[in-house]
Amino acid sequence: MPSQALSGIRVLDLSRILAGPFATQLLADLGAEVIKVERPGTGDDARTYGPPFAADEAGEPTRTSAFYLACNRNKQSVTINHATERGRELIRELARKSDVVVENFRAGTLAKYGLDHESLRAENPRLVYLSLTGFGQTGPYAERPGYDGVFQAMSGMMSVSGHPEEPMKVGISMVDIISGLYASTAVLSALRHRDMTGRGQYIDLALLDCGLASLSHFAMNYLISGEVPERRGNGGYGGIPSQSFMCRDRPLFLVAGNDRQFAAFCAAADREDLLDDPRFATTSARITHRKEILPVLAEVMVQRTRDDWLETLERHGVPAGPVNEIPDVFADPQIKHREMLTEVADPLLGTLPLLANPIRLAATPVGDYSPPPGLGEHTADVLGRLTGVGAEELTALRADGVV
């Protein structure tokens, strides 16, 4: 039995920046062999996305950005110049021996080099080929470039985020992350299809589409009602209350998503009189009278400290949590228990902290992590093992700027 779920799967990763590398890192965590192909000399643009840059064991800054380190662990780095004929031959040879190719070049770019899905699948019919682009392979915007913020704006995500007077993007690169998750799911689905049919397939995934899909119930609310969703700051669209409240000292996030939980909150707050008000007695009534009840709740919450509220609400079974800054997150006992912060030994950086993969598989758990690779760290090994390039040829290829 394989020790990890994707043992035996080889992924040729031609992607850069975040969405594609995030997807392939997830596949690597699950046991796939991921070969990251980078430009000789410069590599993935994400390597330069700093500060902050990691320091080496002596405390001296390196040119390795935290951004790059976030989404490239468990991979092997190979440098190949696809603009050279020999470079293209090497990539094609690697693709012939791979199960998956992931790329995020602008639509039509790789076809110029014979590295598009039709060309590579003609030589390897079992190949799963994923193109992850801003706008997809078709449509009037197909050739446009774009980044996460652009897609947050265009997909409607910004329109439902922020305070009423100002739309805001989500702080993290949310469309990239969501697209990476869709991408990994799509790859796994295509591999399952290949298991049953023996044939690979092409996957056309667009960040704009993924951003829109993430609107989920917000979009559905509009489609059903025709009403444009309001921006509600830290308030939600579920049961009331479902938002952050300022306590006497610090904020917390409180959710009473049904009538039972709201009754428990009222008991915890010594405000059971609220249950006698027909405007607040049911979930639907509270949603309808949101503007009336929220000021009442805000006045209640500010009377006690955050920790007092958290202890009281937990005792009454009401969902709530502190609004943590990132240092508080890593100090949280539940996060520590779940081992969401891990460390790896890096040959240049020493002990490197990493976020752990949250997937807990009982039979095929995520194994030990290897550090994100240095640029071209595995070129000799991968090309020697999979394409037969020996030391003498490798020296010549480096001299010619091919690798």
mmCIF file with all atom_site columns, N, CA and C in Angstrom, residues 174-220:
data_model
loop_
_atom_site.group_PDB
_atom_site.id
_atom_site.type_symbol
_atom_site.label_atom_id
_atom_site.label_alt_id
_atom_site.label_comp_id
_atom_site.label_asym_id
_atom_site.label_entity_id
_atom_site.label_seq_id
_atom_site.pdbx_PDB_ins_code
_atom_site.Cartn_x
_atom_site.Cartn_y
_atom_site.Cartn_z
_atom_site.occupancy
_atom_site.B_iso_or_equiv
_atom_site.pdbx_formal_charge
_atom_site.auth_seq_id
_atom_site.auth_comp_id
_atom_site.auth_asym_id
_atom_site.auth_atom_id
_atom_site.pdbx_PDB_model_num
ATOM 1   N N  . MET A 1 174 ? -7.313  35.964 -1.983  1.00 0.00 ? 174 MET A N  1
ATOM 2   C CA . MET A 1 174 ? -8.341  34.943 -1.824  1.00 0.00 ? 174 MET A CA 1
ATOM 3   C C  . MET A 1 174 ? -8.694  34.239 -3.129  1.00 0.00 ? 174 MET A C  1
ATOM 4   N N  . VAL A 1 175 ? -8.764  34.957 -4.239  1.00 0.00 ? 175 VAL A N  1
ATOM 5   C CA . VAL A 1 175 ? -9.117  34.299 -5.499  1.00 0.00 ? 175 VAL A CA 1
ATOM 6   C C  . VAL A 1 175 ? -8.012  33.327 -5.913  1.00 0.00 ? 175 VAL A C  1
ATOM 7   N N  . ASP A 1 176 ? -6.758  33.705 -5.688  1.00 0.00 ? 176 ASP A N  1
ATOM 8   C CA . ASP A 1 176 ? -5.658  32.774 -5.983  1.00 0.00 ? 176 ASP A CA 1
ATOM 9   C C  . ASP A 1 176 ? -5.796  31.503 -5.154  1.00 0.00 ? 176 ASP A C  1
ATOM 10  N N  . ILE A 1 177 ? -6.062  31.658 -3.854  1.00 0.00 ? 177 ILE A N  1
ATOM 11  C CA . ILE A 1 177 ? -6.166  30.489 -2.981  1.00 0.00 ? 177 ILE A CA 1
ATOM 12  C C  . ILE A 1 177 ? -7.349  29.613 -3.382  1.00 0.00 ? 177 ILE A C  1
ATOM 13  N N  . ILE A 1 178 ? -8.502  30.241 -3.600  1.00 0.00 ? 178 ILE A N  1
ATOM 14  C CA . ILE A 1 178 ? -9.691  29.479 -4.006  1.00 0.00 ? 178 ILE A CA 1
ATOM 15  C C  . ILE A 1 178 ? -9.440  28.768 -5.332  1.00 0.00 ? 178 ILE A C  1
ATOM 16  N N  . SER A 1 179 ? -8.808  29.457 -6.276  1.00 0.00 ? 179 SER A N  1
ATOM 17  C CA . SER A 1 179 ? -8.529  28.840 -7.581  1.00 0.00 ? 179 SER A CA 1
ATOM 18  C C  . SER A 1 179 ? -7.573  27.674 -7.438  1.00 0.00 ? 179 SER A C  1
ATOM 19  N N  . GLY A 1 180 ? -6.594  27.793 -6.535  1.00 0.00 ? 180 GLY A N  1
ATOM 20  C CA . GLY A 1 180 ? -5.698  26.677 -6.291  1.00 0.00 ? 180 GLY A CA 1
ATOM 21  C C  . GLY A 1 180 ? -6.426  25.465 -5.751  1.00 0.00 ? 180 GLY A C  1
ATOM 22  N N  . LEU A 1 181 ? -7.401  25.694 -4.892  1.00 0.00 ? 181 LEU A N  1
ATOM 23  C CA . LEU A 1 181 ? -8.196  24.580 -4.362  1.00 0.00 ? 181 LEU A CA 1
ATOM 24  C C  . LEU A 1 181 ? -9.063  23.955 -5.454  1.00 0.00 ? 181 LEU A C  1
ATOM 25  N N  . TYR A 1 182 ? -9.722  24.794 -6.273  1.00 0.00 ? 182 TYR A N  1
ATOM 26  C CA . TYR A 1 182 ? -10.478 24.260 -7.409  1.00 0.00 ? 182 TYR A CA 1
ATOM 27  C C  . TYR A 1 182 ? -9.554  23.466 -8.342  1.00 0.00 ? 182 TYR A C  1
ATOM 28  N N  . ALA A 1 183 ? -8.358  24.000 -8.562  1.00 0.00 ? 183 ALA A N  1
ATOM 29  C CA . ALA A 1 183 ? -7.419  23.351 -9.485  1.00 0.00 ? 183 ALA A CA 1
ATOM 30  C C  . ALA A 1 183 ? -7.037  21.963 -8.995  1.00 0.00 ? 183 ALA A C  1
ATOM 31  N N  . SER A 1 184 ? -6.712  21.840 -7.723  1.00 0.00 ? 184 SER A N  1
ATOM 32  C CA . SER A 1 184 ? -6.308  20.529 -7.206  1.00 0.00 ? 184 SER A CA 1
ATOM 33  C C  . SER A 1 184 ? -7.469  19.550 -7.260  1.00 0.00 ? 184 SER A C  1
ATOM 34  N N  . THR A 1 185 ? -8.684  20.029 -6.972  1.00 0.00 ? 185 THR A N  1
ATOM 35  C CA . THR A 1 185 ? -9.855  19.159 -7.076  1.00 0.00 ? 185 THR A CA 1
ATOM 36  C C  . THR A 1 185 ? -10.075 18.713 -8.518  1.00 0.00 ? 185 THR A C  1
ATOM 37  N N  . ALA A 1 186 ? -9.899  19.637 -9.464  1.00 0.00 ? 186 ALA A N  1
ATOM 38  C CA . ALA A 1 186 ? -10.077 19.290 -10.876 1.00 0.00 ? 186 ALA A CA 1
ATOM 39  C C  . ALA A 1 186 ? -9.065  18.242 -11.316 1.00 0.00 ? 186 ALA A C  1
ATOM 40  N N  . VAL A 1 187 ? -7.822  18.395 -10.874 1.00 0.00 ? 187 VAL A N  1
ATOM 41  C CA . VAL A 1 187 ? -6.787  17.424 -11.236 1.00 0.00 ? 187 VAL A CA 1
ATOM 42  C C  . VAL A 1 187 ? -7.130  16.049 -10.682 1.00 0.00 ? 187 VAL A C  1
ATOM 43  N N  . LEU A 1 188 ? -7.549  15.989 -9.427  1.00 0.00 ? 188 LEU A N  1
ATOM 44  C CA . LEU A 1 188 ? -7.890  14.699 -8.833  1.00 0.00 ? 188 LEU A CA 1
ATOM 45  C C  . LEU A 1 188 ? -9.074  14.055 -9.552  1.00 0.00 ? 188 LEU A C  1
ATOM 46  N N  . SER A 1 189 ? -10.038 14.865 -9.964  1.00 0.00 ? 189 SER A N  1
ATOM 47  C CA . SER A 1 189 ? -11.183 14.332 -10.711 1.00 0.00 ? 189 SER A CA 1
ATOM 48  C C  . SER A 1 189 ? -10.739 13.766 -12.056 1.00 0.00 ? 189 SER A C  1
ATOM 49  N N  . ALA A 1 190 ? -9.846  14.478 -12.733 1.00 0.00 ? 190 ALA A N  1
ATOM 50  C CA . ALA A 1 190 ? -9.363  14.010 -14.036 1.00 0.00 ? 190 ALA A CA 1
ATOM 51  C C  . ALA A 1 190 ? -8.525  12.748 -13.898 1.00 0.00 ? 190 ALA A C  1
ATOM 52  N N  . LEU A 1 191 ? -7.769  12.644 -12.813 1.00 0.00 ? 191 LEU A N  1
ATOM 53  C CA . LEU A 1 191 ? -6.998  11.421 -12.583 1.00 0.00 ? 191 LEU A CA 1
ATOM 54  C C  . LEU A 1 191 ? -7.921  10.235 -12.324 1.00 0.00 ? 191 LEU A C  1
ATOM 55  N N  . ARG A 1 192 ? -8.995  10.471 -11.615 1.00 0.00 ? 192 ARG A N  1
ATOM 56  C CA . ARG A 1 192 ? -9.968  9.395  -11.381 1.00 0.00 ? 192 ARG A CA 1
ATOM 57  C C  . ARG A 1 192 ? -10.598 8.961  -12.706 1.00 0.00 ? 192 ARG A C  1
ATOM 58  N N  . HIS A 1 193 ? -10.947 9.932  -13.557 1.00 0.00 ? 193 HIS A N  1
ATOM 59  C CA . HIS A 1 193 ? -11.487 9.610  -14.873 1.00 0.00 ? 193 HIS A CA 1
ATOM 60  C C  . HIS A 1 193 ? -10.472 8.787  -15.670 1.00 0.00 ? 193 HIS A C  1
ATOM 61  N N  . ARG A 1 194 ? -9.198  9.154  -15.570 1.00 0.00 ? 194 ARG A N  1
ATOM 62  C CA . ARG A 1 194 ? -8.162  8.400  -16.282 1.00 0.00 ? 194 ARG A CA 1
ATOM 63  C C  . ARG A 1 194 ? -8.045  6.978  -15.746 1.00 0.00 ? 194 ARG A C  1
ATOM 64  N N  . ASP A 1 195 ? -8.215  6.816  -14.436 1.00 0.00 ? 195 ASP A N  1
ATOM 65  C CA . ASP A 1 195 ? -8.182  5.474  -13.858 1.00 0.00 ? 195 ASP A CA 1
ATOM 66  C C  . ASP A 1 195 ? -9.227  4.573  -14.509 1.00 0.00 ? 195 ASP A C  1
ATOM 67  N N  . MET A 1 196 ? -10.367 5.160  -14.827 1.00 0.00 ? 196 MET A N  1
ATOM 68  C CA . MET A 1 196 ? -11.472 4.371  -15.369 1.00 0.00 ? 196 MET A CA 1
ATOM 69  C C  . MET A 1 196 ? -11.408 4.206  -16.881 1.00 0.00 ? 196 MET A C  1
ATOM 70  N N  . THR A 1 197 ? -10.811 5.166  -17.594 1.00 0.00 ? 197 THR A N  1
ATOM 71  C CA . THR A 1 197 ? -10.847 5.150  -19.066 1.00 0.00 ? 197 THR A CA 1
ATOM 72  C C  . THR A 1 197 ? -9.483  4.992  -19.714 1.00 0.00 ? 197 THR A C  1
ATOM 73  N N  . GLY A 1 198 ? -8.412  5.263  -18.974 1.00 0.00 ? 198 GLY A N  1
ATOM 74  C CA . GLY A 1 198 ? -7.077  5.228  -19.554 1.00 0.00 ? 198 GLY A CA 1
ATOM 75  C C  . GLY A 1 198 ? -6.722  6.485  -20.320 1.00 0.00 ? 198 GLY A C  1
ATOM 76  N N  . ARG A 1 199 ? -7.599  7.500  -20.308 1.00 0.00 ? 199 ARG A N  1
ATOM 77  C CA . ARG A 1 199 ? -7.360  8.721  -21.085 1.00 0.00 ? 199 ARG A CA 1
ATOM 78  C C  . ARG A 1 199 ? -7.272  9.943  -20.177 1.00 0.00 ? 199 ARG A C  1
ATOM 79  N N  . GLY A 1 200 ? -6.304  10.782 -20.455 1.00 0.00 ? 200 GLY A N  1
ATOM 80  C CA . GLY A 1 200 ? -6.218  12.062 -19.769 1.00 0.00 ? 200 GLY A CA 1
ATOM 81  C C  . GLY A 1 200 ? -7.201  13.050 -20.362 1.00 0.00 ? 200 GLY A C  1
ATOM 82  N N  . GLN A 1 201 ? -7.173  14.261 -19.859 1.00 0.00 ? 201 GLN A N  1
ATOM 83  C CA . GLN A 1 201 ? -8.053  15.289 -20.406 1.00 0.00 ? 201 GLN A CA 1
ATOM 84  C C  . GLN A 1 201 ? -7.490  16.665 -20.119 1.00 0.00 ? 201 GLN A C  1
ATOM 85  N N  . TYR A 1 202 ? -8.096  17.656 -20.769 1.00 0.00 ? 202 TYR A N  1
ATOM 86  C CA . TYR A 1 202 ? -7.687  19.047 -20.622 1.00 0.00 ? 202 TYR A CA 1
ATOM 87  C C  . TYR A 1 202 ? -8.612  19.752 -19.643 1.00 0.00 ? 202 TYR A C  1
ATOM 88  N N  . ILE A 1 203 ? -8.051  20.606 -18.802 1.00 0.00 ? 203 ILE A N  1
ATOM 89  C CA . ILE A 1 203 ? -8.818  21.371 -17.822 1.00 0.00 ? 203 ILE A CA 1
ATOM 90  C C  . ILE A 1 203 ? -8.551  22.851 -18.060 1.00 0.00 ? 203 ILE A C  1
ATOM 91  N N  . ASP A 1 204 ? -9.603  23.600 -18.322 1.00 0.00 ? 204 ASP A N  1
ATOM 92  C CA . ASP A 1 204 ? -9.534  25.049 -18.540 1.00 0.00 ? 204 ASP A CA 1
ATOM 93  C C  . ASP A 1 204 ? -10.151 25.715 -17.317 1.00 0.00 ? 204 ASP A C  1
ATOM 94  N N  . LEU A 1 205 ? -9.307  26.308 -16.466 1.00 0.00 ? 205 LEU A N  1
ATOM 95  C CA . LEU A 1 205 ? -9.780  26.909 -15.218 1.00 0.00 ? 205 LEU A CA 1
ATOM 96  C C  . LEU A 1 205 ? -9.422  28.387 -15.199 1.00 0.00 ? 205 LEU A C  1
ATOM 97  N N  . ALA A 1 206 ? -10.413 29.240 -14.907 1.00 0.00 ? 206 ALA A N  1
ATOM 98  C CA . ALA A 1 206 ? -10.221 30.689 -14.923 1.00 0.00 ? 206 ALA A CA 1
ATOM 99  C C  . ALA A 1 206 ? -10.375 31.254 -13.514 1.00 0.00 ? 206 ALA A C  1
ATOM 100 N N  . LEU A 1 207 ? -9.470  32.143 -13.123 1.00 0.00 ? 207 LEU A N  1
ATOM 101 C CA . LEU A 1 207 ? -9.556  32.769 -11.815 1.00 0.00 ? 207 LEU A CA 1
ATOM 102 C C  . LEU A 1 207 ? -10.827 33.598 -11.677 1.00 0.00 ? 207 LEU A C  1
ATOM 103 N N  . LEU A 1 208 ? -11.240 34.274 -12.752 1.00 0.00 ? 208 LEU A N  1
ATOM 104 C CA . LEU A 1 208 ? -12.472 35.059 -12.683 1.00 0.00 ? 208 LEU A CA 1
ATOM 105 C C  . LEU A 1 208 ? -13.660 34.153 -12.374 1.00 0.00 ? 208 LEU A C  1
ATOM 106 N N  . ASP A 1 209 ? -13.739 32.989 -13.027 1.00 0.00 ? 209 ASP A N  1
ATOM 107 C CA . ASP A 1 209 ? -14.821 32.042 -12.768 1.00 0.00 ? 209 ASP A CA 1
ATOM 108 C C  . ASP A 1 209 ? -14.800 31.573 -11.317 1.00 0.00 ? 209 ASP A C  1
ATOM 109 N N  . CYS A 1 210 ? -13.598 31.265 -10.816 1.00 0.00 ? 210 CYS A N  1
ATOM 110 C CA . CYS A 1 210 ? -13.482 30.771 -9.443  1.00 0.00 ? 210 CYS A CA 1
ATOM 111 C C  . CYS A 1 210 ? -13.880 31.851 -8.437  1.00 0.00 ? 210 CYS A C  1
ATOM 112 N N  . GLY A 1 211 ? -13.498 33.097 -8.734  1.00 0.00 ? 211 GLY A N  1
ATOM 113 C CA . GLY A 1 211 ? -13.895 34.183 -7.858  1.00 0.00 ? 211 GLY A CA 1
ATOM 114 C C  . GLY A 1 211 ? -15.403 34.332 -7.788  1.00 0.00 ? 211 GLY A C  1
ATOM 115 N N  . LEU A 1 212 ? -16.054 34.251 -8.949  1.00 0.00 ? 212 LEU A N  1
ATOM 116 C CA . LEU A 1 212 ? -17.514 34.339 -8.983  1.00 0.00 ? 212 LEU A CA 1
ATOM 117 C C  . LEU A 1 212 ? -18.148 33.159 -8.260  1.00 0.00 ? 212 LEU A C  1
ATOM 118 N N  . ALA A 1 213 ? -17.634 31.956 -8.502  1.00 0.00 ? 213 ALA A N  1
ATOM 119 C CA . ALA A 1 213 ? -18.195 30.764 -7.855  1.00 0.00 ? 213 ALA A CA 1
ATOM 120 C C  . ALA A 1 213 ? -18.120 30.874 -6.339  1.00 0.00 ? 213 ALA A C  1
ATOM 121 N N  . SER A 1 214 ? -17.107 31.572 -5.832  1.00 0.00 ? 214 SER A N  1
ATOM 122 C CA . SER A 1 214 ? -16.935 31.687 -4.386  1.00 0.00 ? 214 SER A CA 1
ATOM 123 C C  . SER A 1 214 ? -17.996 32.566 -3.739  1.00 0.00 ? 214 SER A C  1
ATOM 124 N N  . LEU A 1 215 ? -18.753 33.339 -4.546  1.00 0.00 ? 215 LEU A N  1
ATOM 125 C CA . LEU A 1 215 ? -19.817 34.156 -3.970  1.00 0.00 ? 215 LEU A CA 1
ATOM 126 C C  . LEU A 1 215 ? -20.961 33.299 -3.427  1.00 0.00 ? 215 LEU A C  1
ATOM 127 N N  . SER A 1 216 ? -21.094 32.078 -3.915  1.00 0.00 ? 216 SER A N  1
ATOM 128 C CA . SER A 1 216 ? -21.985 31.071 -3.335  1.00 0.00 ? 216 SER A CA 1
ATOM 129 C C  . SER A 1 216 ? -23.360 31.637 -2.982  1.00 0.00 ? 216 SER A C  1
ATOM 130 N N  . HIS A 1 217 ? -23.710 31.667 -1.688  1.00 0.00 ? 217 HIS A N  1
ATOM 131 C CA . HIS A 1 217 ? -25.052 32.062 -1.280  1.00 0.00 ? 217 HIS A CA 1
ATOM 132 C C  . HIS A 1 217 ? -25.309 33.552 -1.504  1.00 0.00 ? 217 HIS A C  1
ATOM 133 N N  . PHE A 1 218 ? -24.243 34.363 -1.550  1.00 0.00 ? 218 PHE A N  1
ATOM 134 C CA . PHE A 1 218 ? -24.452 35.776 -1.886  1.00 0.00 ? 218 PHE A CA 1
ATOM 135 C C  . PHE A 1 218 ? -25.012 35.890 -3.300  1.00 0.00 ? 218 PHE A C  1
ATOM 136 N N  . ALA A 1 219 ? -24.399 35.157 -4.235  1.00 0.00 ? 219 ALA A N  1
ATOM 137 C CA . ALA A 1 219 ? -24.894 35.182 -5.611  1.00 0.00 ? 219 ALA A CA 1
ATOM 138 C C  . ALA A 1 219 ? -26.293 34.584 -5.690  1.00 0.00 ? 219 ALA A C  1
ATOM 139 N N  . MET A 1 220 ? -26.512 33.501 -4.940  1.00 0.00 ? 220 MET A N  1
ATOM 140 C CA . MET A 1 220 ? -27.823 32.846 -5.000  1.00 0.00 ? 220 MET A CA 1
ATOM 141 C C  . MET A 1 220 ? -28.907 33.751 -4.417  1.00 0.00 ? 220 MET A C  1
#
